[in-house]
């Protein structure tokens, strides 16, 4: 079982930055990739960043160039650096452990997430 605890969210103005963290514990070695998702009110959860163990990071066009995913294996912590935030980035952000083979497949249970609110 893998436990994930997200933190670092908050209320910021458009154009500002935030860094989210995700502390992982348990059998994290079973995954070959990690990711961040977000869910805006009334919308489906969407994938915003992927970091496979043996491949390049991936981002959708909506966040590419503004979001950077990274992982500190020694600390078992996943990060999401977000710059130039926009109101449409508002949502609850979740981290995820999973499998990557051309696309990302989440496998871990969802944590509580961390709320990011960007005001205009």
mmCIF file with all atom_site columns, N, CA and C in Angstrom, residues 33-79:
data_model
loop_
_atom_site.group_PDB
_atom_site.id
_atom_site.type_symbol
_atom_site.label_atom_id
_atom_site.label_alt_id
_atom_site.label_comp_id
_atom_site.label_asym_id
_atom_site.label_entity_id
_atom_site.label_seq_id
_atom_site.pdbx_PDB_ins_code
_atom_site.Cartn_x
_atom_site.Cartn_y
_atom_site.Cartn_z
_atom_site.occupancy
_atom_site.B_iso_or_equiv
_atom_site.pdbx_formal_charge
_atom_site.auth_seq_id
_atom_site.auth_comp_id
_atom_site.auth_asym_id
_atom_site.auth_atom_id
_atom_site.pdbx_PDB_model_num
ATOM 1   N N  . UNK A 1 33 ? 6.525   5.336  -12.673 1.00 0.00 ? 33 UNK A N  1
ATOM 2   C CA . UNK A 1 33 ? 6.251   6.721  -13.054 1.00 0.00 ? 33 UNK A CA 1
ATOM 3   C C  . UNK A 1 33 ? 5.420   7.388  -11.972 1.00 0.00 ? 33 UNK A C  1
ATOM 4   N N  . UNK A 1 34 ? 5.506   8.719  -11.945 1.00 0.00 ? 34 UNK A N  1
ATOM 5   C CA . UNK A 1 34 ? 4.729   9.525  -11.013 1.00 0.00 ? 34 UNK A CA 1
ATOM 6   C C  . UNK A 1 34 ? 4.086   10.661 -11.788 1.00 0.00 ? 34 UNK A C  1
ATOM 7   N N  . UNK A 1 35 ? 3.023   11.210 -11.201 1.00 0.00 ? 35 UNK A N  1
ATOM 8   C CA . UNK A 1 35 ? 2.291   12.244 -11.942 1.00 0.00 ? 35 UNK A CA 1
ATOM 9   C C  . UNK A 1 35 ? 1.554   13.174 -10.996 1.00 0.00 ? 35 UNK A C  1
ATOM 10  N N  . UNK A 1 36 ? 1.174   14.310 -11.544 1.00 0.00 ? 36 UNK A N  1
ATOM 11  C CA . UNK A 1 36 ? 0.265   15.245 -10.871 1.00 0.00 ? 36 UNK A CA 1
ATOM 12  C C  . UNK A 1 36 ? -0.998  15.386 -11.727 1.00 0.00 ? 36 UNK A C  1
ATOM 13  N N  . UNK A 1 37 ? -2.120  15.388 -11.026 1.00 0.00 ? 37 UNK A N  1
ATOM 14  C CA . UNK A 1 37 ? -3.417  15.642 -11.628 1.00 0.00 ? 37 UNK A CA 1
ATOM 15  C C  . UNK A 1 37 ? -4.028  16.879 -10.962 1.00 0.00 ? 37 UNK A C  1
ATOM 16  N N  . UNK A 1 38 ? -5.022  17.442 -11.597 1.00 0.00 ? 38 UNK A N  1
ATOM 17  C CA . UNK A 1 38 ? -5.808  18.486 -10.951 1.00 0.00 ? 38 UNK A CA 1
ATOM 18  C C  . UNK A 1 38 ? -7.278  18.300 -11.315 1.00 0.00 ? 38 UNK A C  1
ATOM 19  N N  . UNK A 1 39 ? -8.115  18.799 -10.413 1.00 0.00 ? 39 UNK A N  1
ATOM 20  C CA . UNK A 1 39 ? -9.555  18.717 -10.649 1.00 0.00 ? 39 UNK A CA 1
ATOM 21  C C  . UNK A 1 39 ? -10.188 20.057 -10.304 1.00 0.00 ? 39 UNK A C  1
ATOM 22  N N  . UNK A 1 40 ? -10.721 20.708 -11.311 1.00 0.00 ? 40 UNK A N  1
ATOM 23  C CA . UNK A 1 40 ? -11.421 21.966 -11.112 1.00 0.00 ? 40 UNK A CA 1
ATOM 24  C C  . UNK A 1 40 ? -12.869 21.666 -10.739 1.00 0.00 ? 40 UNK A C  1
ATOM 25  N N  . UNK A 1 41 ? -13.536 22.597 -10.085 1.00 0.00 ? 41 UNK A N  1
ATOM 26  C CA . UNK A 1 41 ? -14.942 22.372 -9.701  1.00 0.00 ? 41 UNK A CA 1
ATOM 27  C C  . UNK A 1 41 ? -15.805 22.039 -10.905 1.00 0.00 ? 41 UNK A C  1
ATOM 28  N N  . UNK A 1 42 ? -16.560 20.947 -10.780 1.00 0.00 ? 42 UNK A N  1
ATOM 29  C CA . UNK A 1 42 ? -17.463 20.552 -11.842 1.00 0.00 ? 42 UNK A CA 1
ATOM 30  C C  . UNK A 1 42 ? -16.810 19.914 -13.048 1.00 0.00 ? 42 UNK A C  1
ATOM 31  N N  . UNK A 1 43 ? -15.500 19.655 -12.969 1.00 0.00 ? 43 UNK A N  1
ATOM 32  C CA . UNK A 1 43 ? -14.788 19.066 -14.094 1.00 0.00 ? 43 UNK A CA 1
ATOM 33  C C  . UNK A 1 43 ? -14.130 17.757 -13.700 1.00 0.00 ? 43 UNK A C  1
ATOM 34  N N  . UNK A 1 44 ? -13.754 16.990 -14.726 1.00 0.00 ? 44 UNK A N  1
ATOM 35  C CA . UNK A 1 44 ? -13.060 15.727 -14.476 1.00 0.00 ? 44 UNK A CA 1
ATOM 36  C C  . UNK A 1 44 ? -11.609 15.990 -14.083 1.00 0.00 ? 44 UNK A C  1
ATOM 37  N N  . UNK A 1 45 ? -11.049 15.062 -13.377 1.00 0.00 ? 45 UNK A N  1
ATOM 38  C CA . UNK A 1 45 ? -9.645  15.139 -13.008 1.00 0.00 ? 45 UNK A CA 1
ATOM 39  C C  . UNK A 1 45 ? -8.797  15.030 -14.280 1.00 0.00 ? 45 UNK A C  1
ATOM 40  N N  . UNK A 1 46 ? -7.801  15.921 -14.405 1.00 0.00 ? 46 UNK A N  1
ATOM 41  C CA . UNK A 1 46 ? -6.976  15.906 -15.601 1.00 0.00 ? 46 UNK A CA 1
ATOM 42  C C  . UNK A 1 46 ? -5.501  15.785 -15.234 1.00 0.00 ? 46 UNK A C  1
ATOM 43  N N  . UNK A 1 47 ? -4.771  15.115 -16.112 1.00 0.00 ? 47 UNK A N  1
ATOM 44  C CA . UNK A 1 47 ? -3.349  14.908 -15.924 1.00 0.00 ? 47 UNK A CA 1
ATOM 45  C C  . UNK A 1 47 ? -2.587  16.166 -16.342 1.00 0.00 ? 47 UNK A C  1
ATOM 46  N N  . UNK A 1 48 ? -1.703  16.661 -15.443 1.00 0.00 ? 48 UNK A N  1
ATOM 47  C CA . UNK A 1 48 ? -0.980  17.882 -15.783 1.00 0.00 ? 48 UNK A CA 1
ATOM 48  C C  . UNK A 1 48 ? 0.533   17.689 -15.866 1.00 0.00 ? 48 UNK A C  1
ATOM 49  N N  . UNK A 1 49 ? 1.047   16.582 -15.365 1.00 0.00 ? 49 UNK A N  1
ATOM 50  C CA . UNK A 1 49 ? 2.494   16.362 -15.456 1.00 0.00 ? 49 UNK A CA 1
ATOM 51  C C  . UNK A 1 49 ? 2.813   14.907 -15.144 1.00 0.00 ? 49 UNK A C  1
ATOM 52  N N  . UNK A 1 50 ? 3.771   14.356 -15.863 1.00 0.00 ? 50 UNK A N  1
ATOM 53  C CA . UNK A 1 50 ? 4.190   12.971 -15.681 1.00 0.00 ? 50 UNK A CA 1
ATOM 54  C C  . UNK A 1 50 ? 5.706   12.897 -15.660 1.00 0.00 ? 50 UNK A C  1
ATOM 55  N N  . UNK A 1 51 ? 6.248   12.081 -14.763 1.00 0.00 ? 51 UNK A N  1
ATOM 56  C CA . UNK A 1 51 ? 7.689   11.875 -14.721 1.00 0.00 ? 51 UNK A CA 1
ATOM 57  C C  . UNK A 1 51 ? 7.952   10.374 -14.672 1.00 0.00 ? 51 UNK A C  1
ATOM 58  N N  . UNK A 1 52 ? 8.169   9.764  -15.846 1.00 0.00 ? 52 UNK A N  1
ATOM 59  C CA . UNK A 1 52 ? 8.514   8.345  -15.873 1.00 0.00 ? 52 UNK A CA 1
ATOM 60  C C  . UNK A 1 52 ? 9.956   8.132  -15.406 1.00 0.00 ? 52 UNK A C  1
ATOM 61  N N  . UNK A 1 53 ? 10.228  6.966  -14.878 1.00 0.00 ? 53 UNK A N  1
ATOM 62  C CA . UNK A 1 53 ? 11.569  6.651  -14.407 1.00 0.00 ? 53 UNK A CA 1
ATOM 63  C C  . UNK A 1 53 ? 12.563  6.616  -15.556 1.00 0.00 ? 53 UNK A C  1
ATOM 64  N N  . UNK A 1 54 ? 12.134  6.074  -16.691 1.00 0.00 ? 54 UNK A N  1
ATOM 65  C CA . UNK A 1 54 ? 13.043  5.861  -17.814 1.00 0.00 ? 54 UNK A CA 1
ATOM 66  C C  . UNK A 1 54 ? 12.625  6.619  -19.068 1.00 0.00 ? 54 UNK A C  1
ATOM 67  N N  . UNK A 1 55 ? 11.986  7.763  -18.896 1.00 0.00 ? 55 UNK A N  1
ATOM 68  C CA . UNK A 1 55 ? 11.585  8.541  -20.059 1.00 0.00 ? 55 UNK A CA 1
ATOM 69  C C  . UNK A 1 55 ? 11.519  10.009 -19.671 1.00 0.00 ? 55 UNK A C  1
ATOM 70  N N  . UNK A 1 56 ? 11.251  10.851 -20.650 1.00 0.00 ? 56 UNK A N  1
ATOM 71  C CA . UNK A 1 56 ? 11.186  12.282 -20.410 1.00 0.00 ? 56 UNK A CA 1
ATOM 72  C C  . UNK A 1 56 ? 9.887   12.663 -19.714 1.00 0.00 ? 56 UNK A C  1
ATOM 73  N N  . UNK A 1 57 ? 9.909   13.822 -19.064 1.00 0.00 ? 57 UNK A N  1
ATOM 74  C CA . UNK A 1 57 ? 8.694   14.343 -18.465 1.00 0.00 ? 57 UNK A CA 1
ATOM 75  C C  . UNK A 1 57 ? 7.705   14.746 -19.558 1.00 0.00 ? 57 UNK A C  1
ATOM 76  N N  . UNK A 1 58 ? 6.420   14.740 -19.194 1.00 0.00 ? 58 UNK A N  1
ATOM 77  C CA . UNK A 1 58 ? 5.369   15.074 -20.154 1.00 0.00 ? 58 UNK A CA 1
ATOM 78  C C  . UNK A 1 58 ? 4.396   16.062 -19.536 1.00 0.00 ? 58 UNK A C  1
ATOM 79  N N  . UNK A 1 59 ? 3.920   16.989 -20.369 1.00 0.00 ? 59 UNK A N  1
ATOM 80  C CA . UNK A 1 59 ? 2.951   17.985 -19.930 1.00 0.00 ? 59 UNK A CA 1
ATOM 81  C C  . UNK A 1 59 ? 1.947   18.236 -21.050 1.00 0.00 ? 59 UNK A C  1
ATOM 82  N N  . UNK A 1 60 ? 0.702   18.514 -20.694 1.00 0.00 ? 60 UNK A N  1
ATOM 83  C CA . UNK A 1 60 ? -0.255  18.915 -21.723 1.00 0.00 ? 60 UNK A CA 1
ATOM 84  C C  . UNK A 1 60 ? 0.047   20.350 -22.154 1.00 0.00 ? 60 UNK A C  1
ATOM 85  N N  . UNK A 1 61 ? -0.418  20.757 -23.329 1.00 0.00 ? 61 UNK A N  1
ATOM 86  C CA . UNK A 1 61 ? -0.151  22.117 -23.820 1.00 0.00 ? 61 UNK A CA 1
ATOM 87  C C  . UNK A 1 61 ? -0.575  23.214 -22.846 1.00 0.00 ? 61 UNK A C  1
ATOM 88  N N  . UNK A 1 62 ? -1.607  22.968 -22.055 1.00 0.00 ? 62 UNK A N  1
ATOM 89  C CA . UNK A 1 62 ? -2.154  24.006 -21.174 1.00 0.00 ? 62 UNK A CA 1
ATOM 90  C C  . UNK A 1 62 ? -1.168  24.431 -20.084 1.00 0.00 ? 62 UNK A C  1
ATOM 91  N N  . UNK A 1 63 ? -0.212  23.567 -19.732 1.00 0.00 ? 63 UNK A N  1
ATOM 92  C CA . UNK A 1 63 ? 0.724   23.902 -18.650 1.00 0.00 ? 63 UNK A CA 1
ATOM 93  C C  . UNK A 1 63 ? 2.185   23.840 -19.088 1.00 0.00 ? 63 UNK A C  1
ATOM 94  N N  . UNK A 1 64 ? 2.448   23.356 -20.286 1.00 0.00 ? 64 UNK A N  1
ATOM 95  C CA . UNK A 1 64 ? 3.829   23.200 -20.752 1.00 0.00 ? 64 UNK A CA 1
ATOM 96  C C  . UNK A 1 64 ? 4.532   24.546 -20.761 1.00 0.00 ? 64 UNK A C  1
ATOM 97  N N  . UNK A 1 65 ? 5.747   24.551 -20.188 1.00 0.00 ? 65 UNK A N  1
ATOM 98  C CA . UNK A 1 65 ? 6.500   25.795 -20.093 1.00 0.00 ? 65 UNK A CA 1
ATOM 99  C C  . UNK A 1 65 ? 6.246   26.550 -18.807 1.00 0.00 ? 65 UNK A C  1
ATOM 100 N N  . UNK A 1 66 ? 5.198   26.187 -18.088 1.00 0.00 ? 66 UNK A N  1
ATOM 101 C CA . UNK A 1 66 ? 4.885   26.846 -16.814 1.00 0.00 ? 66 UNK A CA 1
ATOM 102 C C  . UNK A 1 66 ? 5.014   25.895 -15.626 1.00 0.00 ? 66 UNK A C  1
ATOM 103 N N  . UNK A 1 67 ? 4.762   24.611 -15.833 1.00 0.00 ? 67 UNK A N  1
ATOM 104 C CA . UNK A 1 67 ? 4.834   23.619 -14.774 1.00 0.00 ? 67 UNK A CA 1
ATOM 105 C C  . UNK A 1 67 ? 6.065   22.740 -14.977 1.00 0.00 ? 67 UNK A C  1
ATOM 106 N N  . UNK A 1 68 ? 6.699   22.375 -13.865 1.00 0.00 ? 68 UNK A N  1
ATOM 107 C CA . UNK A 1 68 ? 7.837   21.462 -13.905 1.00 0.00 ? 68 UNK A CA 1
ATOM 108 C C  . UNK A 1 68 ? 7.682   20.417 -12.817 1.00 0.00 ? 68 UNK A C  1
ATOM 109 N N  . UNK A 1 69 ? 7.666   19.164 -13.222 1.00 0.00 ? 69 UNK A N  1
ATOM 110 C CA . UNK A 1 69 ? 7.564   18.059 -12.271 1.00 0.00 ? 69 UNK A CA 1
ATOM 111 C C  . UNK A 1 69 ? 8.961   17.530 -11.991 1.00 0.00 ? 69 UNK A C  1
ATOM 112 N N  . UNK A 1 70 ? 9.196   17.172 -10.732 1.00 0.00 ? 70 UNK A N  1
ATOM 113 C CA . UNK A 1 70 ? 10.492  16.597 -10.363 1.00 0.00 ? 70 UNK A CA 1
ATOM 114 C C  . UNK A 1 70 ? 10.292  15.663 -9.178  1.00 0.00 ? 70 UNK A C  1
ATOM 115 N N  . UNK A 1 71 ? 11.303  14.846 -8.938  1.00 0.00 ? 71 UNK A N  1
ATOM 116 C CA . UNK A 1 71 ? 11.195  13.886 -7.843  1.00 0.00 ? 71 UNK A CA 1
ATOM 117 C C  . UNK A 1 71 ? 12.529  13.772 -7.141  1.00 0.00 ? 71 UNK A C  1
ATOM 118 N N  . UNK A 1 72 ? 12.485  13.797 -5.820  1.00 0.00 ? 72 UNK A N  1
ATOM 119 C CA . UNK A 1 72 ? 13.662  13.559 -4.987  1.00 0.00 ? 72 UNK A CA 1
ATOM 120 C C  . UNK A 1 72 ? 13.540  12.139 -4.455  1.00 0.00 ? 72 UNK A C  1
ATOM 121 N N  . UNK A 1 73 ? 14.266  11.213 -5.073  1.00 0.00 ? 73 UNK A N  1
ATOM 122 C CA . UNK A 1 73 ? 14.141  9.801  -4.696  1.00 0.00 ? 73 UNK A CA 1
ATOM 123 C C  . UNK A 1 73 ? 14.624  9.541  -3.274  1.00 0.00 ? 73 UNK A C  1
ATOM 124 N N  . UNK A 1 74 ? 15.632  10.287 -2.836  1.00 0.00 ? 74 UNK A N  1
ATOM 125 C CA . UNK A 1 74 ? 16.157  10.094 -1.485  1.00 0.00 ? 74 UNK A CA 1
ATOM 126 C C  . UNK A 1 74 ? 15.107  10.458 -0.441  1.00 0.00 ? 74 UNK A C  1
ATOM 127 N N  . UNK A 1 75 ? 14.312  11.479 -0.739  1.00 0.00 ? 75 UNK A N  1
ATOM 128 C CA . UNK A 1 75 ? 13.276  11.914 0.194   1.00 0.00 ? 75 UNK A CA 1
ATOM 129 C C  . UNK A 1 75 ? 11.923  11.301 -0.118  1.00 0.00 ? 75 UNK A C  1
ATOM 130 N N  . UNK A 1 76 ? 11.844  10.530 -1.206  1.00 0.00 ? 76 UNK A N  1
ATOM 131 C CA . UNK A 1 76 ? 10.570  9.948  -1.629  1.00 0.00 ? 76 UNK A CA 1
ATOM 132 C C  . UNK A 1 76 ? 9.489   11.026 -1.756  1.00 0.00 ? 76 UNK A C  1
ATOM 133 N N  . UNK A 1 77 ? 9.862   12.113 -2.373  1.00 0.00 ? 77 UNK A N  1
ATOM 134 C CA . UNK A 1 77 ? 8.963   13.255 -2.501  1.00 0.00 ? 77 UNK A CA 1
ATOM 135 C C  . UNK A 1 77 ? 8.876   13.710 -3.946  1.00 0.00 ? 77 UNK A C  1
ATOM 136 N N  . UNK A 1 78 ? 7.676   13.984 -4.355  1.00 0.00 ? 78 UNK A N  1
ATOM 137 C CA . UNK A 1 78 ? 7.391   14.482 -5.704  1.00 0.00 ? 78 UNK A CA 1
ATOM 138 C C  . UNK A 1 78 ? 7.055   15.962 -5.605  1.00 0.00 ? 78 UNK A C  1
ATOM 139 N N  . UNK A 1 79 ? 7.484   16.734 -6.602  1.00 0.00 ? 79 UNK A N  1
ATOM 140 C CA . UNK A 1 79 ? 7.239   18.165 -6.591  1.00 0.00 ? 79 UNK A CA 1
ATOM 141 C C  . UNK A 1 79 ? 6.569   18.616 -7.886  1.00 0.00 ? 79 UNK A C  1
#
